[in-house]
Short mmCIF file of C-alpha atoms and ligand atoms in Angstrom, two decimals:
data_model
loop_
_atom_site.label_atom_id
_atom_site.label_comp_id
_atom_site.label_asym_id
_atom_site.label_seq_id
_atom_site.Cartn_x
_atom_site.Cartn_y
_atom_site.Cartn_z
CA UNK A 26 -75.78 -37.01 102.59
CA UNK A 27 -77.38 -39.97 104.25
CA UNK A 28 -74.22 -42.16 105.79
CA UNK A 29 -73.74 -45.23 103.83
CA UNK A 30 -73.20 -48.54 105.51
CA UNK A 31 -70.76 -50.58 103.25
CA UNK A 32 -69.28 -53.27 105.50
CA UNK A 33 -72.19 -55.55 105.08
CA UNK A 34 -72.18 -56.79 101.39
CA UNK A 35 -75.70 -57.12 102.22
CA UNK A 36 -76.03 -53.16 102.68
CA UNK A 37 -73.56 -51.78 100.48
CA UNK A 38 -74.44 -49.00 98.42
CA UNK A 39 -75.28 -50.33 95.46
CA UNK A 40 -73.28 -49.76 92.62
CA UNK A 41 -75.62 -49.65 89.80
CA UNK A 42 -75.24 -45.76 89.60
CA UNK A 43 -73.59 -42.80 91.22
CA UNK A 44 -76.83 -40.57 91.69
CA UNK A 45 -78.44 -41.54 95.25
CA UNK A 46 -82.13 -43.00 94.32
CA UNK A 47 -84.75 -40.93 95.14
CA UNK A 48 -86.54 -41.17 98.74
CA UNK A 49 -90.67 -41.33 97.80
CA UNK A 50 -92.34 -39.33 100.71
CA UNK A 51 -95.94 -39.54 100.15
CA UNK A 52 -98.61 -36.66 101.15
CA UNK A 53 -95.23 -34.18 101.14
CA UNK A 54 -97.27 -30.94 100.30
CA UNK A 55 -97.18 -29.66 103.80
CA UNK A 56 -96.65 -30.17 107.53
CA UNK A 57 -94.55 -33.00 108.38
CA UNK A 58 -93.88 -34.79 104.92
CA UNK A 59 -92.99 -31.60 103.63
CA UNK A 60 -90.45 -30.53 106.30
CA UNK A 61 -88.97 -33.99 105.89
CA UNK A 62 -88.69 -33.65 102.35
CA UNK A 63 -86.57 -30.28 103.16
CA UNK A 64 -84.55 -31.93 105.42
CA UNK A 65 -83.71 -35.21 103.20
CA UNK A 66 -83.34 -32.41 100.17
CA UNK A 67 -80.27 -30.50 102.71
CA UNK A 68 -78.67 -33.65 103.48
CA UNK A 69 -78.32 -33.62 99.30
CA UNK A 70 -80.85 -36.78 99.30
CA UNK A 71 -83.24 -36.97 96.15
CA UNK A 72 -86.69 -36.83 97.04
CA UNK A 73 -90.08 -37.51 95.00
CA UNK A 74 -93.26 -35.89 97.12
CA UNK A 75 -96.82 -36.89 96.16
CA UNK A 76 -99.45 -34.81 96.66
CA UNK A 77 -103.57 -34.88 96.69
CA UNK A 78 -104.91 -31.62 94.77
CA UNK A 79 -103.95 -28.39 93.52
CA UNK A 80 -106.27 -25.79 92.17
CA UNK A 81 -105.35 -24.52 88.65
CA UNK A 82 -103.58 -21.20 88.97
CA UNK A 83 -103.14 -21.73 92.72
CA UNK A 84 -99.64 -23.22 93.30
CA UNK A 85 -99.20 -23.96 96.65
CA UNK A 86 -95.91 -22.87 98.70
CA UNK A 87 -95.27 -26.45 99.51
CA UNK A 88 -95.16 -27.59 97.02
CA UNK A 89 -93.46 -24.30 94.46
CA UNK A 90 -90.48 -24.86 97.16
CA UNK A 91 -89.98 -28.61 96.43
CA UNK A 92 -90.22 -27.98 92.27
CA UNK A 93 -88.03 -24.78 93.04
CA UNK A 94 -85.69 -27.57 94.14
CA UNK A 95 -86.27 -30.16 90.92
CA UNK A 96 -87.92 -32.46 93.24
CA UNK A 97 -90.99 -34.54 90.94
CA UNK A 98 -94.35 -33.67 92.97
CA UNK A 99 -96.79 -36.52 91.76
CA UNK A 100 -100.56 -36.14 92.17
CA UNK A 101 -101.76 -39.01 94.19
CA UNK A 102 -105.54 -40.05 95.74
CA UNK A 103 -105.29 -42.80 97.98
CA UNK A 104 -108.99 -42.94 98.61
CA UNK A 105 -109.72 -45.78 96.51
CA UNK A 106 -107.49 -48.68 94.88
CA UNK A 107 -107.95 -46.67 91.21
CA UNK A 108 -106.05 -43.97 92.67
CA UNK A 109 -103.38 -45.97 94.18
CA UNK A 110 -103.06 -48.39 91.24
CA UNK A 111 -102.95 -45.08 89.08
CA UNK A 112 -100.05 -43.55 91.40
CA UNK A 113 -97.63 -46.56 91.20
CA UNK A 114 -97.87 -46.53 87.77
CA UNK A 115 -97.21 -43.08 87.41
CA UNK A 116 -94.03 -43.49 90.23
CA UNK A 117 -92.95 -46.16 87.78
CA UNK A 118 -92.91 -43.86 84.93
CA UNK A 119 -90.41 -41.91 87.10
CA UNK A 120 -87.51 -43.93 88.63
CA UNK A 121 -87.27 -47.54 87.95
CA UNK A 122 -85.11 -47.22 91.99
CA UNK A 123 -86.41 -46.43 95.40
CA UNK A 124 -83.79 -45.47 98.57
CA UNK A 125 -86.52 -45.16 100.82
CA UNK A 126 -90.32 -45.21 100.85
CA UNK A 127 -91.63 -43.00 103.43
CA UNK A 128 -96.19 -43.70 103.98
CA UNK A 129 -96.70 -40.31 105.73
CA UNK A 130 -99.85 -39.24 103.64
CA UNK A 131 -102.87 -39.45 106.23
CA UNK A 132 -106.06 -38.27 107.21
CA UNK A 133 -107.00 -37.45 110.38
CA UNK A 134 -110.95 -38.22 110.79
CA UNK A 135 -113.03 -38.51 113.60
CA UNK A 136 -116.40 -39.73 114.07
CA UNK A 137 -119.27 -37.84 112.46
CA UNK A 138 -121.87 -36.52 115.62
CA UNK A 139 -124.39 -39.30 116.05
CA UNK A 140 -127.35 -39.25 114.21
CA UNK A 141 -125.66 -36.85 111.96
CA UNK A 142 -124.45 -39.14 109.65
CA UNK A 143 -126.07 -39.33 105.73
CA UNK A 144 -127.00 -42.67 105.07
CA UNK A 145 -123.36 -44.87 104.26
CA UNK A 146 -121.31 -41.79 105.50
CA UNK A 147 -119.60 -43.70 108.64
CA UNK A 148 -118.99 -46.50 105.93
CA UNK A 149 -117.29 -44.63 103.47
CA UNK A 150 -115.15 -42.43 106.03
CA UNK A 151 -113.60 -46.02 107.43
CA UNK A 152 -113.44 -47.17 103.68
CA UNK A 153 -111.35 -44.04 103.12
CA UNK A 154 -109.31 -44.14 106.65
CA UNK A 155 -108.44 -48.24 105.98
CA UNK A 156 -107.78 -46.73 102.13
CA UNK A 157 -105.26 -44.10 102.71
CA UNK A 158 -103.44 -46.17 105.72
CA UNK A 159 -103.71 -49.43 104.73
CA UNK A 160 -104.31 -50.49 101.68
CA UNK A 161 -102.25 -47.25 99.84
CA UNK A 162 -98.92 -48.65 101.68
CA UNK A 163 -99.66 -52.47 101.44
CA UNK A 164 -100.31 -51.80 97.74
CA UNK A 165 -97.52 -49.44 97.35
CA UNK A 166 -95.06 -51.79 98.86
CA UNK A 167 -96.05 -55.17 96.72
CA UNK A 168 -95.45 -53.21 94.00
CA UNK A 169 -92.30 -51.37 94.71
CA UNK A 170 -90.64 -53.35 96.69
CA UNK A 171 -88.53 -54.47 93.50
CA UNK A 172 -87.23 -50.85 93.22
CA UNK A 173 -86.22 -50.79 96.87
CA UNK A 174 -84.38 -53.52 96.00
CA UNK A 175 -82.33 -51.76 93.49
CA UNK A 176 -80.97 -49.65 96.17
CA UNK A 177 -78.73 -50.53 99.13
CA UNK A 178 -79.68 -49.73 101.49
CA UNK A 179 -82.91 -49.66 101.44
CA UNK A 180 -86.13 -48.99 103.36
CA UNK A 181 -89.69 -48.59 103.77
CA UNK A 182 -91.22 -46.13 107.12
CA UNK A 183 -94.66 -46.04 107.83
CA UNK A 184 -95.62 -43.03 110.08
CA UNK A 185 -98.31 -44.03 112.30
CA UNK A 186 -99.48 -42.73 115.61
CA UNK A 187 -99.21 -43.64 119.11
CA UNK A 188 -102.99 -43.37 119.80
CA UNK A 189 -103.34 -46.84 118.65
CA UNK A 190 -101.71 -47.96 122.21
CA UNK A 191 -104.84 -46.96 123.54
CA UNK A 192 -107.65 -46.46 120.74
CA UNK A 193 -109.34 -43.39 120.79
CA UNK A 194 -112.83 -42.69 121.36
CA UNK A 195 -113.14 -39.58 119.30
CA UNK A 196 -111.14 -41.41 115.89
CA UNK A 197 -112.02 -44.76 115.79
CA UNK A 198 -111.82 -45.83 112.59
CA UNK A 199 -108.60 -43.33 112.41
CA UNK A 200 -107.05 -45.53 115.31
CA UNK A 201 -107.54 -48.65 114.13
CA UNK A 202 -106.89 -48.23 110.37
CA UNK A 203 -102.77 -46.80 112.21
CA UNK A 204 -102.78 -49.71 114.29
CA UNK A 205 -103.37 -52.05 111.08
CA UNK A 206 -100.12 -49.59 109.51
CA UNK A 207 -98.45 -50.68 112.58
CA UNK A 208 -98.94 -54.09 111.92
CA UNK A 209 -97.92 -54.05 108.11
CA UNK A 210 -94.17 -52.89 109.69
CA UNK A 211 -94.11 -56.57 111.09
CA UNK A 212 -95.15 -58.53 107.47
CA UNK A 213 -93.18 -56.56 105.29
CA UNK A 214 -90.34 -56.48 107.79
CA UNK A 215 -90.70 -60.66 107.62
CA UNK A 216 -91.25 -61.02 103.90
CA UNK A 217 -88.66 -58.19 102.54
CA UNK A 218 -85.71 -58.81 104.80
CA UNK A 219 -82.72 -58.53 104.42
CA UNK A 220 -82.63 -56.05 101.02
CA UNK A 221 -85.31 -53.70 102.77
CA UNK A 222 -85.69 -52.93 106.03
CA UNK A 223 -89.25 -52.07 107.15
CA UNK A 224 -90.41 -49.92 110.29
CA UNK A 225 -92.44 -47.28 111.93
CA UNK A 226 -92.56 -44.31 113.41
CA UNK A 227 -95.29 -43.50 115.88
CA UNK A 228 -95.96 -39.66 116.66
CA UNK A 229 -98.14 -38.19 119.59
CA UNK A 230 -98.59 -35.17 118.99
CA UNK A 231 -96.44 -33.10 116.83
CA UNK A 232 -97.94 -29.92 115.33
CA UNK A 233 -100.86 -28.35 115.89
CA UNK A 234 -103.02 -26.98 113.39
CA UNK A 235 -103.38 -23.37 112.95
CA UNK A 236 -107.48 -23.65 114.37
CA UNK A 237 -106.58 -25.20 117.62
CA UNK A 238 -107.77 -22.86 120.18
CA UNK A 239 -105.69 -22.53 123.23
CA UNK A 240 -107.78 -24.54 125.25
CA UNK A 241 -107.71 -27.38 122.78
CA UNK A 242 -103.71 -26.92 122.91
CA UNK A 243 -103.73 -26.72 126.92
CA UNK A 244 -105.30 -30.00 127.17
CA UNK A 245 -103.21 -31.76 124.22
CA UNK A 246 -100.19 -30.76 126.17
CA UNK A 247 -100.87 -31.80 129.62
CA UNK A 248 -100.81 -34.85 127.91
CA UNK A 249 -97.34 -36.04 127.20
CA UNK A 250 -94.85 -35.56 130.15
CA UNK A 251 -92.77 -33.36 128.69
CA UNK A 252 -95.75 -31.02 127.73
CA UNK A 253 -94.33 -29.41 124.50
CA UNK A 254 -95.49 -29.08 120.77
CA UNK A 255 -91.77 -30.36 119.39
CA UNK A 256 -92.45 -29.83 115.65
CA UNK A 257 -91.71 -31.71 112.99
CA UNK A 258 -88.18 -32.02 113.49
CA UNK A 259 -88.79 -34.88 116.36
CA UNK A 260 -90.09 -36.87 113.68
CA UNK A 261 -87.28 -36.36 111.64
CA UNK A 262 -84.54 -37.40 113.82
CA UNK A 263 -86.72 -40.69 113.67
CA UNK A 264 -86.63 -40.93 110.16
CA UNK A 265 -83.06 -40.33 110.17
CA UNK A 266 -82.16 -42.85 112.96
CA UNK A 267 -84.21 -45.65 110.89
CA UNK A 268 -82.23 -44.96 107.72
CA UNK A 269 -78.64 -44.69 108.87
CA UNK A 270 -79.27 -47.59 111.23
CA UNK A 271 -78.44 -51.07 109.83
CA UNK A 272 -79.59 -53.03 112.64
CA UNK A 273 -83.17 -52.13 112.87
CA UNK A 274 -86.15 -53.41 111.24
CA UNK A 275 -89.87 -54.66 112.18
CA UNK A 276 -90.21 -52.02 114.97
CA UNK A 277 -91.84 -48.96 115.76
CA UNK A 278 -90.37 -45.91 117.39
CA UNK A 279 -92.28 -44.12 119.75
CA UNK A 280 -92.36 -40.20 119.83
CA UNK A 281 -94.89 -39.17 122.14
CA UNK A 282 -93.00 -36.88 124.74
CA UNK A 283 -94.08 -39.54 127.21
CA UNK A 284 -97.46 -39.86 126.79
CA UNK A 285 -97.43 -43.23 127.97
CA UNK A 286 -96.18 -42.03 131.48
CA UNK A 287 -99.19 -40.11 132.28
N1 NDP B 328 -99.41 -33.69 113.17
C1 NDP B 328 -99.35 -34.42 114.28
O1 NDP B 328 -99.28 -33.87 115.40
C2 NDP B 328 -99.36 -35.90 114.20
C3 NDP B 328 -99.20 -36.54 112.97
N2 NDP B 328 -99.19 -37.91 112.91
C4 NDP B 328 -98.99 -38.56 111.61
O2 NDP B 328 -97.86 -37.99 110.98
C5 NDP B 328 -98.09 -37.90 109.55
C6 NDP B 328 -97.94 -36.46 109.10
O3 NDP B 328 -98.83 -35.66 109.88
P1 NDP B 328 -99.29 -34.22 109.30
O4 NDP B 328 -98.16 -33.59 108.61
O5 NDP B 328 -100.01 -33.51 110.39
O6 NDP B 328 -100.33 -34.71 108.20
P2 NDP B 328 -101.44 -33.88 107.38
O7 NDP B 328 -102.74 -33.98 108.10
O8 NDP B 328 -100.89 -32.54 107.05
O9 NDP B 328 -101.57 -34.80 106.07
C7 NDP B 328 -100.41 -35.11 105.33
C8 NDP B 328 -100.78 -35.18 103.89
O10 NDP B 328 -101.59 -36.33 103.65
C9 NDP B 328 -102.21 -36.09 102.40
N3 NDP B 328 -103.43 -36.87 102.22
C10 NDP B 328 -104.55 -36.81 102.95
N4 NDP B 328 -105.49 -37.63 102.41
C11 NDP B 328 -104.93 -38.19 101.31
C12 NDP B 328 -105.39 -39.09 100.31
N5 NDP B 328 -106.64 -39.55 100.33
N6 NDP B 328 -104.53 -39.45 99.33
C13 NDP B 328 -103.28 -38.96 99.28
N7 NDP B 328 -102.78 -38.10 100.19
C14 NDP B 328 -103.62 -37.71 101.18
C15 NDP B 328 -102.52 -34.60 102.34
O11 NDP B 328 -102.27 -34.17 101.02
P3 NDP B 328 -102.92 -32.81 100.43
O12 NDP B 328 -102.48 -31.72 101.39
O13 NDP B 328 -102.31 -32.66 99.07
O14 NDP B 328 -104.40 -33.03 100.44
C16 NDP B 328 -101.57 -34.00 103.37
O15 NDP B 328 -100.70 -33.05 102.83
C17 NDP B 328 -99.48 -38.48 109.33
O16 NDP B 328 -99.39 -39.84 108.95
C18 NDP B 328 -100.15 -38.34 110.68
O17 NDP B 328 -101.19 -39.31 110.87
C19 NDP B 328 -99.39 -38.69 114.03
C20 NDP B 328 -99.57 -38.08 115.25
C21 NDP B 328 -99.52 -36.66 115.42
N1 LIG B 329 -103.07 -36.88 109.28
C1 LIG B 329 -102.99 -36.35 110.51
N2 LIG B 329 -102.96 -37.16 111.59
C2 LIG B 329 -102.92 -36.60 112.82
C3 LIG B 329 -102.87 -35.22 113.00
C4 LIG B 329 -102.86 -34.40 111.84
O1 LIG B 329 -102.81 -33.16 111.92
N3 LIG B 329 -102.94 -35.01 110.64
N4 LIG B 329 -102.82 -34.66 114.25
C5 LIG B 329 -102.89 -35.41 115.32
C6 LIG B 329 -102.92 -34.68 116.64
O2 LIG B 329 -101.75 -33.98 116.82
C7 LIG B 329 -103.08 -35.55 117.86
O3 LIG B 329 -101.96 -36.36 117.93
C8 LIG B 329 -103.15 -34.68 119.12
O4 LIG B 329 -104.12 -33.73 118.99
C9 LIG B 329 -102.96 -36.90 115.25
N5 LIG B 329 -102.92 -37.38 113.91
#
């Protein structure tokens, strides 16, 4: 169980009910959101887990564990403002109380080859990036924030990435649409203080997907310090850290095995 802070009557647990509120981890069907759902689900912590698309008759493991375990999966499109608007009504259908919002859903686009491109395609794959990063937590948050607020504590973690201290050439619109995520930790740390405490987390890399070649692994390596593939448990411990700790809010921890170093 998540420790509890109660001398602050500002963070004590709220009394309105003896069930923990859930923790809403979006994009939760795999990978990182899903092994933090696990986690959170150990520790005895509710959790709801949105996910994207499932074909009919195809269940996928991720997400049969999590239901194994009575946790709500919720579809959720953050493409377009429809999708989003659609999703926090459906969320509201569910719990009228938030612990913890975690923003992990992402997509992780680069550039299309130049000259490649159909006509609007670079358009509509920033459109999406700014979609999914930006305006799916700004949007969530507005709206939610009053069910973080029926919790004590109570937070909101964006996961962003630690590319944006540098840009990227290769994911552009990627880059920039985490380093606007980065900067919605500072406004909604501002405006939702002290009931909610906002911040980020900001990964290097983590996991690799299962096509990386070696040589693509090699060089992602070489590039942090400490040279390792940590898994998703280093982002975790973050996550953790963030919502035990009273004292923190409006920053962004970096977990990028030193990247910064070399
Ligand atoms: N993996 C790494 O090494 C690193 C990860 N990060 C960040 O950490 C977080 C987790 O990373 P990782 O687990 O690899 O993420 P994934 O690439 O596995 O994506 C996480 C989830 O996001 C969901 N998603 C994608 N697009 C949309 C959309 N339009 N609407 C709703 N959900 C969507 C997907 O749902 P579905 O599967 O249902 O389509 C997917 O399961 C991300 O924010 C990522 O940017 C940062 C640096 C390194
Ligand atoms: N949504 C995602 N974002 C990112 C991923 C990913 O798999 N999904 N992966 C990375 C890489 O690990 C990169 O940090 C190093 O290759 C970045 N973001």
């Amino acid at each position: 169980m998540l420790r509890r802070w109660t001398h602050s009557p500002r963070l004590r647990e709220s009394s309105m009910s003896a069930s923990p509120a859930p923790i809403l981890i979006t994009g939760a069907s795999q990978r990182i959101g899903l092994y933090c759902a696990e986690r959170l689900l150990d520790e005895g912590q509710p959790v709801i887990a949105t996910f994207r698309y499932e074909r009919p008759g195809h269940e996928r493991p991720g997400l049969a564990r999590l239901r194994e375990r009575g946790v709500p999966t919720l579809q959720a499109d953050f493409a377009d403002e429809a999708g989003i608007l659609a999703f926090i009504g459906r969320l509201k259908e569910h719990t009228d109380r938030l612990r913890a919002i975690v923003h992990n859903a992402s997509e992780w686009l680069g550039e299309t080859t130049p000259g490649e491109a159909t006509p609007g395609e670079e358009a509509r794959i920033f459109q999406r990036l700014f979609n999914v990063h930006m305006l799916a937590p700004y949007l969530i948050n507005l709206h939610c924030a009053e069910l973080l607020e029926r919790s004590s504590p109570a937070d909101i973690v964006h996961i962003g990435d630690d590319v944006t201290r540098k840009g990227s050439a290769r994911h552009i619109a990627y880059s920039a649409s985490k380093a606007g995520l980065d900067n919605l930790t500072l406004s909604f740390a501002a405006r939702l203080a002290p009931r909610v405490k906002v911040n980020g987390i900001a990964p290097a890399l983590i996991l690799f997907k299962p096509e990386d070649d070696a040589e693509y692994r090699a060089r992602t390596l070489a590039k942090s310090a400490l040279g390792i593939e940590p898994g998703a448990e280093a982002v975790y411990l973050g996550l953790r850290y963030l919502l035990d700790n009273p004292y923190v809010t409006g920053t962004t921890l970096t977990v990028n095995g030193g990247r910064h170093l070399k």
